[in-house]
Tab-separated table of C-alpha atoms in Angstrom:
chain	number	residue	atom	x	y	z
S	1	MET	CA	-32.014	113.544	-137.785
S	2	TRP	CA	-34.842	115.846	-136.662
S	3	SER	CA	-32.697	117.299	-133.907
S	4	ARG	CA	-29.992	118.301	-136.384
S	5	TRP	CA	-32.607	119.935	-138.621
S	6	ILE	CA	-34.164	121.810	-135.666
S	7	LEU	CA	-30.721	122.963	-134.496
S	8	THR	CA	-29.895	124.263	-137.996
S	9	LEU	CA	-33.242	126.055	-138.197
S	10	ALA	CA	-32.734	127.618	-134.742
S	11	ILE	CA	-29.270	128.927	-135.712
S	12	ALA	CA	-30.644	130.368	-138.957
S	13	LEU	CA	-33.493	132.093	-137.098
S	14	LEU	CA	-31.083	133.530	-134.530
S	15	ALA	CA	-28.855	134.871	-137.287
S	16	LEU	CA	-31.883	136.397	-139.010
S	17	ALA	CA	-33.087	138.004	-135.764
S	18	TRP	CA	-29.620	139.454	-135.152
S	19	CYS	CA	-29.494	140.936	-138.671
S	20	LEU	CA	-32.942	142.483	-138.318
S	21	ALA	CA	-31.995	144.053	-134.985
S	22	GLN	CA	-28.967	145.871	-136.438
S	23	ASP	CA	-28.994	149.474	-137.651
S	24	PRO	CA	-28.484	149.186	-141.439
S	25	ALA	CA	-26.425	152.383	-141.592
S	26	ALA	CA	-24.035	151.044	-138.943
S	27	LEU	CA	-23.284	147.993	-141.084
S	28	LEU	CA	-21.996	150.094	-143.991
S	29	VAL	CA	-18.365	151.028	-143.647
S	30	VAL	CA	-17.267	153.632	-146.148
S	31	ASP	CA	-13.783	155.030	-146.293
S	32	LYS	CA	-14.564	158.495	-147.740
S	33	PRO	CA	-10.940	159.611	-148.153
S	34	ALA	CA	-10.246	156.456	-150.170
S	35	LEU	CA	-13.237	157.161	-152.407
S	36	GLU	CA	-12.118	160.732	-153.025
S	37	LYS	CA	-8.632	159.527	-154.046
S	38	SER	CA	-9.998	156.824	-156.347
S	39	PRO	CA	-8.172	156.425	-159.676
S	40	PRO	CA	-9.673	157.609	-163.004
S	41	GLY	CA	-12.501	155.374	-164.141
S	42	LYS	CA	-13.428	154.587	-160.539
S	43	ASN	CA	-15.615	157.657	-160.015
S	44	TYR	CA	-18.083	156.916	-157.240
S	45	ASN	CA	-19.760	160.321	-157.526
S	46	GLU	CA	-22.597	159.816	-159.973
S	47	PRO	CA	-23.043	162.765	-162.348
S	48	PRO	CA	-26.337	164.658	-162.106
S	49	LYS	CA	-29.289	163.527	-164.186
S	50	GLU	CA	-30.065	166.023	-166.906
S	51	LEU	CA	-32.700	166.526	-169.564
S	52	PHE	CA	-31.553	166.290	-173.188
S	53	SER	CA	-33.907	167.310	-176.032
S	54	GLY	CA	-33.704	166.642	-179.738
S	55	LYS	CA	-34.133	163.597	-181.922
S	56	ILE	CA	-32.320	160.299	-182.406
S	57	VAL	CA	-30.666	160.156	-185.821
S	58	ASN	CA	-28.318	157.923	-187.742
S	59	LEU	CA	-24.719	159.053	-187.198
S	60	LEU	CA	-23.687	158.631	-190.834
S	61	GLU	CA	-26.604	160.776	-192.067
S	62	ALA	CA	-25.944	163.438	-189.413
S	63	LEU	CA	-22.275	163.608	-190.425
S	64	LYS	CA	-23.186	163.882	-194.127
S	65	ARG	CA	-25.446	166.882	-193.336
S	66	ARG	CA	-22.377	168.485	-191.767
S	67	ALA	CA	-20.180	167.683	-194.793
S	68	VAL	CA	-18.164	165.144	-192.791
S	69	THR	CA	-17.165	162.011	-194.674
S	70	ALA	CA	-17.299	158.782	-192.668
S	71	SER	CA	-17.204	155.082	-193.495
S	72	ASP	CA	-20.260	152.871	-193.710
S	73	GLU	CA	-19.454	151.457	-190.257
S	74	SER	CA	-21.080	154.619	-188.888
S	75	LYS	CA	-24.482	153.682	-190.317
S	76	SER	CA	-25.213	151.305	-187.415
S	77	GLN	CA	-24.623	154.021	-184.816
S	78	PHE	CA	-27.256	156.408	-183.510
S	79	VAL	CA	-26.850	159.720	-181.760
S	80	LEU	CA	-28.998	162.346	-180.146
S	81	GLU	CA	-29.051	165.447	-182.306
S	82	THR	CA	-29.888	168.116	-179.746
S	83	ASP	CA	-32.047	171.153	-180.390
S	84	ASP	CA	-28.750	173.114	-180.506
S	85	GLY	CA	-27.321	170.816	-183.206
S	86	GLU	CA	-24.870	168.923	-180.973
S	87	LEU	CA	-24.393	165.216	-181.723
S	88	ILE	CA	-24.295	163.099	-178.567
S	89	PRO	CA	-23.617	159.356	-178.907
S	90	ILE	CA	-25.939	157.023	-177.003
S	91	VAL	CA	-24.608	154.217	-174.784
S	92	PRO	CA	-26.263	151.015	-176.118
S	93	ASP	CA	-26.984	149.646	-172.633
S	94	TRP	CA	-30.214	148.465	-170.963
S	95	ARG	CA	-32.035	151.700	-171.863
S	96	GLY	CA	-30.177	153.096	-174.871
S	97	LEU	CA	-30.332	149.859	-176.856
S	98	ALA	CA	-33.930	150.593	-177.876
S	99	PHE	CA	-32.736	153.331	-180.257
S	100	PHE	CA	-30.564	150.828	-182.104
S	101	GLN	CA	-33.416	148.299	-182.340
S	102	ASP	CA	-36.606	150.294	-182.852
S	103	GLU	CA	-36.992	152.599	-185.873
S	104	ARG	CA	-40.155	154.104	-184.353
S	105	LEU	CA	-37.997	155.969	-181.821
S	106	ARG	CA	-35.847	157.690	-184.436
S	107	ASP	CA	-36.310	160.962	-186.310
S	108	ARG	CA	-38.971	162.259	-183.935
S	109	ARG	CA	-38.992	164.800	-181.137
S	110	ILE	CA	-37.671	163.204	-177.963
S	111	GLU	CA	-36.552	164.049	-174.427
S	112	LEU	CA	-34.070	161.883	-172.597
S	113	VAL	CA	-33.194	161.884	-168.924
S	114	GLY	CA	-29.636	160.716	-168.517
S	115	THR	CA	-26.096	161.344	-167.401
S	116	ARG	CA	-22.748	162.044	-169.041
S	117	GLN	CA	-19.395	161.308	-167.468
S	118	LYS	CA	-16.803	164.095	-167.519
S	119	ALA	CA	-14.276	162.152	-169.598
S	120	ALA	CA	-16.738	160.474	-172.001
S	121	PRO	CA	-19.050	162.122	-174.531
S	122	TYR	CA	-21.645	159.324	-174.384
S	123	LEU	CA	-25.131	159.815	-172.971
S	124	GLN	CA	-26.311	157.091	-170.610
S	125	VAL	CA	-30.101	157.171	-170.915
S	126	GLN	CA	-32.318	156.419	-167.933
S	127	MET	CA	-35.737	157.643	-169.090
S	128	VAL	CA	-37.204	158.136	-172.567
S	129	PHE	CA	-40.012	160.539	-173.443
S	130	VAL	CA	-41.385	160.843	-176.980
S	131	PHE	CA	-43.983	163.249	-178.314
S	132	ASP	CA	-47.106	162.205	-180.187
S	133	GLU	CA	-48.647	163.949	-183.225
S	134	LYS	CA	-50.411	166.471	-180.962
S	135	GLY	CA	-47.219	167.347	-179.084
S	136	ALA	CA	-48.103	165.494	-175.885
S	137	ARG	CA	-45.176	164.011	-173.915
S	138	ARG	CA	-45.285	160.213	-173.507
S	139	TYR	CA	-43.085	158.026	-171.305
S	140	MET	CA	-41.790	155.113	-173.380
S	141	ASP	CA	-41.134	151.499	-172.493
S	142	TYR	CA	-42.043	148.051	-173.791
S	143	TRP	CA	-44.834	146.075	-172.172
S	144	CYS	CA	-45.885	142.445	-171.894
S	145	ASP	CA	-49.695	142.291	-171.765
S	146	ILE	CA	-49.581	138.734	-170.426
S	147	CYS	CA	-47.189	139.222	-167.498
S	148	SER	CA	-47.620	142.987	-166.934
S	149	ILE	CA	-43.869	143.503	-167.046
S	150	ALA	CA	-42.167	146.651	-168.342
S	151	MET	CA	-38.978	146.190	-170.343
S	152	TYR	CA	-36.643	148.573	-172.115
S	153	GLU	CA	-35.525	146.814	-175.277
S	154	ILE	CA	-37.226	144.762	-177.974
S	155	LYS	CA	-37.006	141.090	-177.100
S	156	PRO	CA	-39.333	138.313	-175.955
S	157	CYS	CA	-40.809	138.823	-172.504
S	158	ASP	CA	-38.383	137.837	-169.747
S	159	CYS	CA	-41.150	135.820	-168.090
S	160	CYS	CA	-43.409	134.156	-170.691
S	161	GLN	CA	-41.149	134.601	-173.773
S	162	GLU	CA	-44.066	136.069	-175.781
S	163	LYS	CA	-43.928	139.249	-177.869
S	164	ILE	CA	-43.989	142.619	-176.151
S	165	ARG	CA	-45.321	145.936	-177.428
S	166	LEU	CA	-44.216	149.557	-177.462
S	167	ARG	CA	-46.068	151.391	-174.676
S	168	LEU	CA	-46.424	155.168	-174.556
S	169	GLN	CA	-47.974	156.658	-171.412
S	170	PRO	CA	-48.771	160.292	-170.592
S	171	GLN	CA	-46.293	161.456	-167.967
S	172	GLU	CA	-44.673	164.714	-166.923
S	173	LEU	CA	-40.944	165.049	-166.393
S	174	PRO	CA	-39.697	164.034	-162.944
S	175	GLU	CA	-38.936	166.846	-160.486
S	176	PHE	CA	-35.265	165.887	-160.099
S	177	VAL	CA	-34.394	166.664	-163.722
S	178	LYS	CA	-32.710	169.919	-164.527
S	179	LYS	CA	-32.807	171.377	-168.036
S	180	LYS	CA	-29.468	171.071	-169.887
S	181	LYS	CA	-28.055	174.488	-170.729
């Protein structure tokens, strides 16, 4: 029995040593022409990250201010109302969901780092910055004081299942962000 275990361990270690000795870039095989000819919806070229400024508002209220009549179904949707007055819908994914859950993030000056696909008007948010009463920029996330884990939506901590809190930290914009024109 021990010999079988030792043999299995030796094979696993040899396989591990072989993997570690390989050049990681050589293991990736990418067929660039196939990627360039990919069908719609299979865009492998990620759009550039941009900075969007404005405030998160309720879609129904924003439409009413523009004299657009919409049904009550719109009241559960939130959009970024840019400084230029454009309404940009927010994707309610891992980062954008916070705007649907947390009233404290709405109707206040905000900057979002995110991307928009060419064929879709939605903003996919990656970073959220809010401004305090003095106008200072704050990076926003949710924080578990017990586990020291950052999260991006209101829910019990992924680790201990206790309550988390809104955390606002002073932080400048990242260098890679370009201002939306």
